[in-house]
Amino acid sequence: MSHPPSSSVVVVFALVFSCTASAFLQSGQSLLLSHGTYGGAPAMRRPFAHHHFADRRHEHHQQQRKHGGCERHERRRRSRMHANAFSEEDSYATLAGLEEKQGSSDLGLKVVSKAIDTLFAFEPFFDYMVVEAREKIVKRSYTLGVGWAENVDGMRRNMDELQGEYDRLLDAKVSTPSYYYAPFHCYPEGNLSWQAALEVEPSAICVHADIYTGKKGVYERHGDDKLRGNFHQRMKEMLKGPEPKDILDIGCSTGLSTLKLAETFPLARITGVDLSPHMLAVGRYFLRTREEQRHARGRVEYLHAAGEMTGMGDASMDLVSLSLTSHELPAEATREVFREAFRVLRPGGAISFMDMNPQSPAFQKLANNPFAFAGFKSTEPYLQEYISLDLGKELEAAGFRNPEVRSNSTRHRTCVAYVDK
């Protein structure tokens, strides 16, 4: 296992990279906030203000941590080390579709990659990058007319109602796997926090604002909606048979993907499951209070459950959907989710998922930029496991047939596979 760098090592790194510091900071910060995952905004390390609100999740999760987690600082450190781990096999060689690099240039790239990964694992440096990146993404929100602070502060004023939704959704029987306690998207408590849940919507708008503009530094308000819409358009093009009536949305977060499914399939019943009761509470609150979600009331239900063990009956679903979920899972968890999807699907049913495409030119360009890729990996603890996974092979191993893949953006792919009739 690697170890955190000493101060002397950091000084050496600083000297080595001083000539490219400006480009380093810019590319690293941009990837902390903008590569095309759903993302959460990079979270500052300052505690989230709850005002009078008592976050009653701690007792439940502290009990679970005795069996699979560890203290917050140790989780952050280990997760960072996991995300930035350097082995004899350089990370680029694990990317599907990338040619193996050879010769002296390969050695130089390995050395640079290792050094930069280690620098990102140095917490003071990482925290500085996070604060800078957060300021940029919040500023972007105002250019898009989102109003970051207004959105988040408005939700904070309804914390009593959100807590009520949380209490109704929380299933004490759900065992949270240890991997889920890792910091995601720079939130120290990952998805098990109110800050992450309250910032999902403005984050999604901001990080996907440049996907379809085709120009660096040019953003549009509806990039996230286009991404999800294109996913469903590709999905419908590939799906065979009648429209699904019962749909399971795994890793639904606050319901952005669930509501899009309800819009795409207006006669379907959709169940969204997630391991974060915070995310689910926000989703249920929106479903109850937002007029634009009125069409989904009575058809959408949110449940606290793991994607590996949803609690759905055998052969009870026509479609299982995963939107921007797989890259946040360890490889074995992805395999378990595929097996669970196969179990709950009816004969002739389908699994459909959308996520980043490691084989795309945009992703390959990212992977060949050690600065940017190190920044990205530092916020996504299971990224290398995702990009190393042969998804077609894993789907077939779970029992699915005829997997088909199509692009739905320059960075993302849609995959559909089937259960035999």
GROMACS .gro file of C-alpha atoms in nm:
model
  421
    1MET     CA    1   0.000   0.000   0.000
    2SER     CA    2   0.130   0.347  -0.085
    3HIS     CA    3   0.177   0.615   0.177
    4PRO     CA    4   0.094   0.987   0.193
    5PRO     CA    5   0.382   1.198   0.061
    6SER     CA    6   0.621   1.367   0.298
    7SER     CA    7   0.665   1.743   0.285
    8SER     CA    8   1.007   1.702   0.121
    9VAL     CA    9   0.855   1.496  -0.159
   10VAL     CA   10   0.590   1.761  -0.217
   11VAL     CA   11   0.862   2.026  -0.242
   12VAL     CA   12   1.038   1.819  -0.507
   13PHE     CA   13   0.712   1.782  -0.700
   14ALA     CA   14   0.653   2.154  -0.676
   15LEU     CA   15   0.996   2.223  -0.825
   16VAL     CA   16   0.956   1.964  -1.098
   17PHE     CA   17   0.620   2.101  -1.210
   18SER     CA   18   0.677   2.471  -1.146
   19CYS     CA   19   0.727   2.542  -1.516
   20THR     CA   20   0.381   2.403  -1.593
   21ALA     CA   21   0.199   2.504  -1.275
   22SER     CA   22  -0.053   2.725  -1.446
   23ALA     CA   23  -0.160   2.458  -1.694
   24PHE     CA   24  -0.158   2.198  -1.417
   25LEU     CA   25  -0.389   2.394  -1.190
   26GLN     CA   26  -0.623   2.486  -1.471
   27SER     CA   27  -0.660   2.134  -1.608
   28GLY     CA   28  -0.682   1.975  -1.265
   29GLN     CA   29  -0.945   2.218  -1.142
   30SER     CA   30  -1.148   2.187  -1.458
   31LEU     CA   31  -1.167   1.810  -1.422
   32LEU     CA   32  -1.262   1.836  -1.058
   33LEU     CA   33  -1.573   2.023  -1.167
   34SER     CA   34  -1.658   1.952  -1.527
   35HIS     CA   35  -1.599   1.611  -1.682
   36GLY     CA   36  -1.924   1.459  -1.795
   37THR     CA   37  -2.044   1.257  -1.501
   38TYR     CA   38  -2.359   1.369  -1.324
   39GLY     CA   39  -2.115   1.495  -1.065
   40GLY     CA   40  -2.166   1.680  -0.750
   41ALA     CA   41  -1.999   2.012  -0.714
   42PRO     CA   42  -1.664   1.987  -0.543
   43ALA     CA   43  -1.745   2.033  -0.178
   44MET     CA   44  -1.542   2.258   0.045
   45ARG     CA   45  -1.406   2.084   0.351
   46ARG     CA   46  -1.589   2.322   0.580
   47PRO     CA   47  -1.880   2.158   0.766
   48PHE     CA   48  -2.222   2.201   0.610
   49ALA     CA   49  -2.442   2.437   0.809
   50HIS     CA   50  -2.752   2.262   0.943
   51HIS     CA   51  -2.875   2.556   1.157
   52HIS     CA   52  -3.108   2.404   1.419
   53PHE     CA   53  -3.149   2.088   1.213
   54ALA     CA   54  -3.043   1.767   1.387
   55ASP     CA   55  -2.912   1.518   1.135
   56ARG     CA   56  -3.040   1.192   1.279
   57ARG     CA   57  -2.867   0.973   1.027
   58HIS     CA   58  -2.549   0.954   1.237
   59GLU     CA   59  -2.669   0.690   1.484
   60HIS     CA   60  -2.779   0.459   1.204
   61HIS     CA   61  -2.464   0.496   0.997
   62GLN     CA   62  -2.225   0.493   1.291
   63GLN     CA   63  -2.357   0.148   1.382
   64GLN     CA   64  -2.298   0.028   1.029
   65ARG     CA   65  -1.947   0.171   1.022
   66LYS     CA   66  -1.852  -0.061   1.308
   67HIS     CA   67  -1.892  -0.348   1.062
   68GLY     CA   68  -1.757  -0.203   0.740
   69GLY     CA   69  -1.646   0.158   0.764
   70CYS     CA   70  -1.391   0.366   0.953
   71GLU     CA   71  -1.354   0.719   1.083
   72ARG     CA   72  -1.408   1.001   0.836
   73HIS     CA   73  -1.046   1.112   0.804
   74GLU     CA   74  -0.924   0.757   0.753
   75ARG     CA   75  -1.195   0.692   0.493
   76ARG     CA   76  -1.094   1.004   0.304
   77ARG     CA   77  -0.727   0.911   0.315
   78ARG     CA   78  -0.777   0.552   0.206
   79SER     CA   79  -1.023   0.644  -0.066
   80ARG     CA   80  -0.782   0.904  -0.204
   81MET     CA   81  -0.503   0.647  -0.199
   82HIS     CA   82  -0.733   0.396  -0.374
   83ALA     CA   83  -0.829   0.644  -0.643
   84ASN     CA   84  -0.471   0.751  -0.706
   85ALA     CA   85  -0.298   0.416  -0.655
   86PHE     CA   86  -0.010   0.358  -0.895
   87SER     CA   87   0.094   0.007  -0.986
   88GLU     CA   88   0.346  -0.146  -1.224
   89GLU     CA   89   0.069  -0.133  -1.481
   90ASP     CA   90   0.024   0.230  -1.569
   91SER     CA   91  -0.337   0.346  -1.551
   92TYR     CA   92  -0.354   0.426  -1.920
   93ALA     CA   93  -0.290   0.061  -2.009
   94THR     CA   94  -0.616  -0.032  -1.834
   95LEU     CA   95  -0.832   0.191  -2.055
   96ALA     CA   96  -1.034  -0.009  -2.306
   97GLY     CA   97  -0.962   0.108  -2.659
   98LEU     CA   98  -0.635   0.285  -2.576
   99GLU     CA   99  -0.324   0.160  -2.748
  100GLU     CA  100  -0.046   0.041  -2.523
  101LYS     CA  101   0.229   0.296  -2.493
  102GLN     CA  102   0.584   0.172  -2.545
  103GLY     CA  103   0.945   0.284  -2.515
  104SER     CA  104   1.100   0.572  -2.326
  105SER     CA  105   0.794   0.794  -2.367
  106ASP     CA  106   0.593   0.529  -2.180
  107LEU     CA  107   0.841   0.535  -1.892
  108GLY     CA  108   0.829   0.913  -1.877
  109LEU     CA  109   0.450   0.911  -1.877
  110LYS     CA  110   0.446   0.657  -1.593
  111VAL     CA  111   0.679   0.869  -1.382
  112VAL     CA  112   0.476   1.184  -1.442
  113SER     CA  113   0.150   1.002  -1.374
  114LYS     CA  114   0.279   0.856  -1.048
  115ALA     CA  115   0.410   1.192  -0.930
  116ILE     CA  116   0.089   1.378  -1.008
  117ASP     CA  117  -0.131   1.111  -0.851
  118THR     CA  118   0.077   1.134  -0.535
  119LEU     CA  119   0.053   1.512  -0.534
  120PHE     CA  120  -0.327   1.494  -0.558
  121ALA     CA  121  -0.322   1.254  -0.264
  122PHE     CA  122  -0.156   1.527  -0.054
  123GLU     CA  123  -0.456   1.665   0.131
  124PRO     CA  124  -0.360   2.037   0.161
  125PHE     CA  125  -0.297   2.051  -0.214
  126PHE     CA  126  -0.616   1.862  -0.293
  127ASP     CA  127  -0.822   2.086  -0.065
  128TYR     CA  128  -0.681   2.395  -0.235
  129MET     CA  129  -0.778   2.257  -0.575
  130VAL     CA  130  -1.127   2.174  -0.450
  131VAL     CA  131  -1.192   2.524  -0.319
  132GLU     CA  132  -1.073   2.679  -0.644
  133ALA     CA  133  -1.283   2.439  -0.852
  134ARG     CA  134  -1.591   2.499  -0.640
  135GLU     CA  135  -1.567   2.874  -0.686
  136LYS     CA  136  -1.555   2.824  -1.061
  137ILE     CA  137  -1.856   2.596  -1.080
  138VAL     CA  138  -2.065   2.818  -0.853
  139LYS     CA  139  -1.974   3.114  -1.073
  140ARG     CA  140  -2.075   2.912  -1.379
  141SER     CA  141  -2.417   2.848  -1.225
  142TYR     CA  142  -2.494   3.220  -1.230
  143THR     CA  143  -2.393   3.256  -1.595
  144LEU     CA  144  -2.647   2.980  -1.663
  145GLY     CA  145  -2.919   3.149  -1.459
  146VAL     CA  146  -2.926   2.873  -1.199
  147GLY     CA  147  -2.852   3.073  -0.884
  148TRP     CA  148  -2.655   2.824  -0.676
  149ALA     CA  149  -2.692   2.983  -0.334
  150GLU     CA  150  -3.058   3.066  -0.388
  151ASN     CA  151  -3.136   2.706  -0.483
  152VAL     CA  152  -2.947   2.548  -0.197
  153ASP     CA  153  -3.052   2.802   0.067
  154GLY     CA  154  -3.413   2.765  -0.042
  155MET     CA  155  -3.393   2.394   0.026
  156ARG     CA  156  -3.226   2.451   0.362
  157ARG     CA  157  -3.529   2.647   0.475
  158ASN     CA  158  -3.734   2.329   0.432
  159MET     CA  159  -3.508   2.102   0.634
  160ASP     CA  160  -3.785   1.998   0.872
  161GLU     CA  161  -3.988   1.863   0.580
  162LEU     CA  162  -3.681   1.699   0.428
  163GLN     CA  163  -3.602   1.533   0.759
  164GLY     CA  164  -3.956   1.399   0.770
  165GLU     CA  165  -3.910   1.246   0.425
  166TYR     CA  166  -3.576   1.105   0.536
  167ASP     CA  167  -3.728   0.941   0.843
  168ARG     CA  168  -4.007   0.785   0.636
  169LEU     CA  169  -3.765   0.655   0.372
  170LEU     CA  170  -3.485   0.525   0.592
  171ASP     CA  171  -3.489   0.146   0.611
  172ALA     CA  172  -3.283   0.039   0.910
  173LYS     CA  173  -3.258  -0.312   0.766
  174VAL     CA  174  -3.056  -0.187   0.468
  175SER     CA  175  -2.689  -0.270   0.511
  176THR     CA  176  -2.477   0.001   0.353
  177PRO     CA  177  -2.172  -0.157   0.184
  178SER     CA  178  -1.834  -0.023   0.292
  179TYR     CA  179  -1.753   0.110  -0.056
  180TYR     CA  180  -2.042   0.355  -0.029
  181TYR     CA  181  -1.878   0.543   0.258
  182ALA     CA  182  -1.601   0.669   0.030
  183PRO     CA  183  -1.589   1.041  -0.048
  184PHE     CA  184  -1.749   1.103  -0.388
  185HIS     CA  185  -1.717   1.425  -0.588
  186CYS     CA  186  -1.508   1.575  -0.306
  187TYR     CA  187  -1.786   1.548  -0.047
  188PRO     CA  188  -1.613   1.403   0.261
  189GLU     CA  189  -1.918   1.191   0.349
  190GLY     CA  190  -1.989   1.106  -0.012
  191ASN     CA  191  -2.356   1.065  -0.097
  192LEU     CA  192  -2.453   1.021   0.268
  193SER     CA  193  -2.479   1.393   0.334
  194TRP     CA  194  -2.733   1.670   0.300
  195GLN     CA  195  -2.486   1.896   0.121
  196ALA     CA  196  -2.439   1.645  -0.159
  197ALA     CA  197  -2.815   1.587  -0.186
  198LEU     CA  198  -2.908   1.956  -0.192
  199GLU     CA  199  -2.650   2.032  -0.459
  200VAL     CA  200  -2.732   1.753  -0.703
  201GLU     CA  201  -2.956   1.958  -0.930
  202PRO     CA  202  -2.740   2.270  -0.973
  203SER     CA  203  -2.433   2.046  -1.001
  204ALA     CA  204  -2.585   1.839  -1.280
  205ILE     CA  205  -2.681   2.152  -1.473
  206CYS     CA  206  -2.333   2.301  -1.440
  207VAL     CA  207  -2.113   1.999  -1.508
  208HIS     CA  208  -2.309   1.900  -1.819
  209ALA     CA  209  -2.344   2.252  -1.956
  210ASP     CA  210  -2.068   2.212  -2.218
  211ILE     CA  211  -2.139   1.862  -2.348
  212TYR     CA  212  -2.324   1.965  -2.664
  213THR     CA  213  -2.193   2.317  -2.729
  214GLY     CA  214  -1.883   2.193  -2.908
  215LYS     CA  215  -1.675   2.485  -2.783
  216LYS     CA  216  -1.450   2.521  -2.482
  217GLY     CA  217  -1.585   2.773  -2.234
  218VAL     CA  218  -1.928   2.784  -2.402
  219TYR     CA  219  -2.214   2.659  -2.184
  220GLU     CA  220  -2.588   2.603  -2.212
  221ARG     CA  221  -2.853   2.572  -1.944
  222HIS     CA  222  -3.011   2.254  -2.081
  223GLY     CA  223  -2.705   2.034  -2.136
  224ASP     CA  224  -2.803   1.794  -1.859
  225ASP     CA  225  -3.158   1.760  -1.988
  226LYS     CA  226  -3.023   1.693  -2.338
  227LEU     CA  227  -2.787   1.426  -2.206
  228ARG     CA  228  -3.067   1.239  -2.032
  229GLY     CA  229  -3.303   1.291  -2.325
  230ASN     CA  230  -3.050   1.153  -2.573
  231PHE     CA  231  -2.996   0.852  -2.346
  232HIS     CA  232  -3.365   0.772  -2.356
  233GLN     CA  233  -3.386   0.837  -2.729
  234ARG     CA  234  -3.108   0.586  -2.793
  235MET     CA  235  -3.267   0.346  -2.546
  236LYS     CA  236  -3.603   0.358  -2.723
  237GLU     CA  237  -3.432   0.307  -3.060
  238MET     CA  238  -3.272  -0.012  -2.932
  239LEU     CA  239  -3.551  -0.157  -2.716
  240LYS     CA  240  -3.748  -0.440  -2.872
  241GLY     CA  241  -4.110  -0.527  -2.803
  242PRO     CA  242  -4.382  -0.328  -2.626
  243GLU     CA  243  -4.306  -0.030  -2.405
  244PRO     CA  244  -4.215  -0.125  -2.048
  245LYS     CA  245  -4.486  -0.099  -1.785
  246ASP     CA  246  -4.272  -0.160  -1.475
  247ILE     CA  247  -3.932   0.009  -1.454
  248LEU     CA  248  -3.661  -0.004  -1.189
  249ASP     CA  249  -3.419   0.291  -1.173
  250ILE     CA  250  -3.106   0.182  -0.983
  251GLY     CA  251  -2.897   0.458  -0.828
  252CYS     CA  252  -3.172   0.713  -0.881
  253SER     CA  253  -3.018   0.983  -0.656
  254THR     CA  254  -3.266   1.272  -0.622
  255GLY     CA  255  -3.481   1.149  -0.909
  256LEU     CA  256  -3.347   1.334  -1.214
  257SER     CA  257  -3.320   1.002  -1.398
  258THR     CA  258  -3.646   0.870  -1.253
  259LEU     CA  259  -3.848   1.171  -1.366
  260LYS     CA  260  -3.698   1.146  -1.713
  261LEU     CA  261  -3.811   0.783  -1.729
  262ALA     CA  262  -4.161   0.890  -1.627
  263GLU     CA  263  -4.158   1.147  -1.907
  264THR     CA  264  -4.028   0.899  -2.165
  265PHE     CA  265  -4.269   0.620  -2.068
  266PRO     CA  266  -4.590   0.800  -1.963
  267LEU     CA  267  -4.783   0.481  -1.883
  268ALA     CA  268  -4.511   0.311  -1.680
  269ARG     CA  269  -4.471   0.267  -1.306
  270ILE     CA  270  -4.117   0.356  -1.198
  271THR     CA  271  -3.942   0.259  -0.876
  272GLY     CA  272  -3.624   0.448  -0.795
  273VAL     CA  273  -3.382   0.289  -0.549
  274ASP     CA  274  -3.074   0.442  -0.391
  275LEU     CA  275  -2.848   0.383  -0.092
  276SER     CA  276  -2.864   0.748   0.015
  277PRO     CA  277  -3.177   0.836   0.212
  278HIS     CA  278  -3.066   1.200   0.184
  279MET     CA  279  -3.090   1.188  -0.195
  280LEU     CA  280  -3.420   1.002  -0.183
  281ALA     CA  281  -3.566   1.252   0.064
  282VAL     CA  282  -3.490   1.539  -0.174
  283GLY     CA  283  -3.641   1.343  -0.463
  284ARG     CA  284  -3.961   1.265  -0.275
  285TYR     CA  285  -3.990   1.626  -0.155
  286PHE     CA  286  -3.961   1.750  -0.515
  287LEU     CA  287  -4.218   1.494  -0.631
  288ARG     CA  288  -4.463   1.615  -0.368
  289THR     CA  289  -4.410   1.990  -0.405
  290ARG     CA  290  -4.307   2.069  -0.762
  291GLU     CA  291  -4.586   2.133  -1.007
  292GLU     CA  292  -4.376   2.020  -1.303
  293GLN     CA  293  -4.350   1.674  -1.145
  294ARG     CA  294  -4.723   1.640  -1.099
  295HIS     CA  295  -4.749   1.407  -1.401
  296ALA     CA  296  -4.535   1.150  -1.219
  297ARG     CA  297  -4.728   1.139  -0.891
  298GLY     CA  298  -4.884   0.801  -0.837
  299ARG     CA  299  -4.644   0.642  -1.087
  300VAL     CA  300  -4.308   0.710  -0.920
  301GLU     CA  301  -4.195   0.558  -0.592
  302TYR     CA  302  -3.863   0.598  -0.412
  303LEU     CA  303  -3.716   0.322  -0.195
  304HIS     CA  304  -3.406   0.301   0.024
  305ALA     CA  305  -3.222  -0.004  -0.108
  306ALA     CA  306  -2.895  -0.120  -0.259
  307GLY     CA  307  -2.873  -0.188  -0.631
  308GLU     CA  308  -2.726  -0.527  -0.544
  309MET     CA  309  -3.030  -0.617  -0.331
  310THR     CA  310  -3.331  -0.412  -0.437
  311GLY     CA  311  -3.602  -0.613  -0.262
  312MET     CA  312  -3.804  -0.636  -0.584
  313GLY     CA  313  -3.971  -0.966  -0.668
  314ASP     CA  314  -3.838  -1.214  -0.919
  315ALA     CA  315  -3.943  -1.136  -1.277
  316SER     CA  316  -4.131  -0.824  -1.168
  317MET     CA  317  -3.982  -0.561  -1.403
  318ASP     CA  318  -3.977  -0.494  -1.777
  319LEU     CA  319  -3.683  -0.253  -1.773
  320VAL     CA  320  -3.394  -0.185  -1.536
  321SER     CA  321  -3.219   0.148  -1.592
  322LEU     CA  322  -2.890   0.285  -1.458
  323SER     CA  323  -2.802   0.645  -1.537
  324LEU     CA  324  -2.448   0.764  -1.455
  325THR     CA  325  -2.424   0.501  -1.182
  326SER     CA  326  -2.180   0.232  -1.294
  327HIS     CA  327  -1.866   0.447  -1.272
  328GLU     CA  328  -1.937   0.503  -0.902
  329LEU     CA  329  -1.928   0.129  -0.824
  330PRO     CA  330  -1.642  -0.111  -0.763
  331ALA     CA  331  -1.624  -0.379  -1.031
  332GLU     CA  332  -1.769  -0.653  -0.810
  333ALA     CA  333  -2.061  -0.431  -0.709
  334THR     CA  334  -2.134  -0.371  -1.078
  335ARG     CA  335  -2.141  -0.747  -1.135
  336GLU     CA  336  -2.381  -0.791  -0.844
  337VAL     CA  337  -2.607  -0.515  -0.979
  338PHE     CA  338  -2.617  -0.687  -1.318
  339ARG     CA  339  -2.710  -1.017  -1.153
  340GLU     CA  340  -2.982  -0.845  -0.951
  341ALA     CA  341  -3.118  -0.677  -1.264
  342PHE     CA  342  -3.135  -1.012  -1.439
  343ARG     CA  343  -3.322  -1.162  -1.143
  344VAL     CA  344  -3.593  -0.894  -1.131
  345LEU     CA  345  -3.650  -0.873  -1.507
  346ARG     CA  346  -3.929  -1.062  -1.681
  347PRO     CA  347  -3.852  -1.279  -1.984
  348GLY     CA  348  -3.788  -1.044  -2.275
  349GLY     CA  349  -3.705  -0.757  -2.040
  350ALA     CA  350  -3.403  -0.533  -2.080
  351ILE     CA  351  -3.131  -0.356  -1.888
  352SER     CA  352  -3.028  -0.014  -2.012
  353PHE     CA  353  -2.754   0.207  -1.878
  354MET     CA  354  -2.581   0.530  -1.968
  355ASP     CA  355  -2.239   0.633  -1.846
  356MET     CA  356  -1.911   0.781  -1.962
  357ASN     CA  357  -1.749   0.610  -2.258
  358PRO     CA  358  -1.380   0.524  -2.201
  359GLN     CA  359  -1.344   0.443  -2.573
  360SER     CA  360  -1.454   0.787  -2.689
  361PRO     CA  361  -1.193   1.030  -2.830
  362ALA     CA  362  -1.291   1.280  -2.560
  363PHE     CA  363  -1.213   1.032  -2.283
  364GLN     CA  364  -0.891   0.916  -2.448
  365LYS     CA  365  -0.778   1.278  -2.470
  366LEU     CA  366  -0.850   1.313  -2.098
  367ALA     CA  367  -0.661   0.994  -2.014
  368ASN     CA  368  -0.357   1.119  -2.201
  369ASN     CA  369  -0.347   1.438  -1.992
  370PRO     CA  370  -0.184   1.328  -1.664
  371PHE     CA  371  -0.279   1.650  -1.486
  372ALA     CA  372  -0.645   1.640  -1.579
  373PHE     CA  373  -0.682   1.264  -1.535
  374ALA     CA  374  -0.528   1.277  -1.187
  375GLY     CA  375  -0.778   1.544  -1.086
  376PHE     CA  376  -1.066   1.341  -1.222
  377LYS     CA  377  -0.956   1.017  -1.054
  378SER     CA  378  -0.922   1.196  -0.721
  379THR     CA  379  -1.299   1.262  -0.714
  380GLU     CA  380  -1.410   0.922  -0.847
  381PRO     CA  381  -1.270   0.646  -0.622
  382TYR     CA  382  -1.377   0.357  -0.847
  383LEU     CA  383  -1.307   0.513  -1.187
  384GLN     CA  384  -1.024   0.278  -1.284
  385GLU     CA  385  -1.232  -0.026  -1.196
  386TYR     CA  386  -1.510   0.103  -1.420
  387ILE     CA  387  -1.292   0.174  -1.721
  388SER     CA  388  -1.115  -0.160  -1.686
  389LEU     CA  389  -1.440  -0.357  -1.683
  390ASP     CA  390  -1.550  -0.540  -1.998
  391LEU     CA  391  -1.917  -0.450  -1.969
  392GLY     CA  392  -2.032  -0.669  -2.258
  393LYS     CA  393  -1.861  -0.971  -2.106
  394GLU     CA  394  -1.999  -0.895  -1.760
  395LEU     CA  395  -2.354  -0.853  -1.890
  396GLU     CA  396  -2.334  -1.188  -2.066
  397ALA     CA  397  -2.190  -1.349  -1.753
  398ALA     CA  398  -2.496  -1.223  -1.563
  399GLY     CA  399  -2.724  -1.392  -1.817
  400PHE     CA  400  -2.803  -1.108  -2.060
  401ARG     CA  401  -2.796  -1.146  -2.436
  402ASN     CA  402  -2.728  -0.928  -2.740
  403PRO     CA  403  -2.573  -0.621  -2.574
  404GLU     CA  404  -2.578  -0.318  -2.804
  405VAL     CA  405  -2.394   0.011  -2.752
  406ARG     CA  406  -2.453   0.354  -2.907
  407SER     CA  407  -2.313   0.696  -2.829
  408ASN     CA  408  -2.545   0.957  -2.684
  409SER     CA  409  -2.279   1.230  -2.651
  410THR     CA  410  -1.912   1.274  -2.733
  411ARG     CA  411  -1.838   1.145  -2.381
  412HIS     CA  412  -2.120   0.900  -2.303
  413ARG     CA  413  -2.256   0.568  -2.425
  414THR     CA  414  -2.591   0.393  -2.396
  415CYS     CA  415  -2.601   0.015  -2.365
  416VAL     CA  416  -2.904  -0.215  -2.386
  417ALA     CA  417  -2.905  -0.593  -2.325
  418TYR     CA  418  -3.186  -0.847  -2.292
  419VAL     CA  419  -3.323  -1.139  -2.096
  420ASP     CA  420  -3.424  -1.430  -2.319
  421LYS     CA  421  -3.798  -1.469  -2.371
   0.00000   0.00000   0.00000
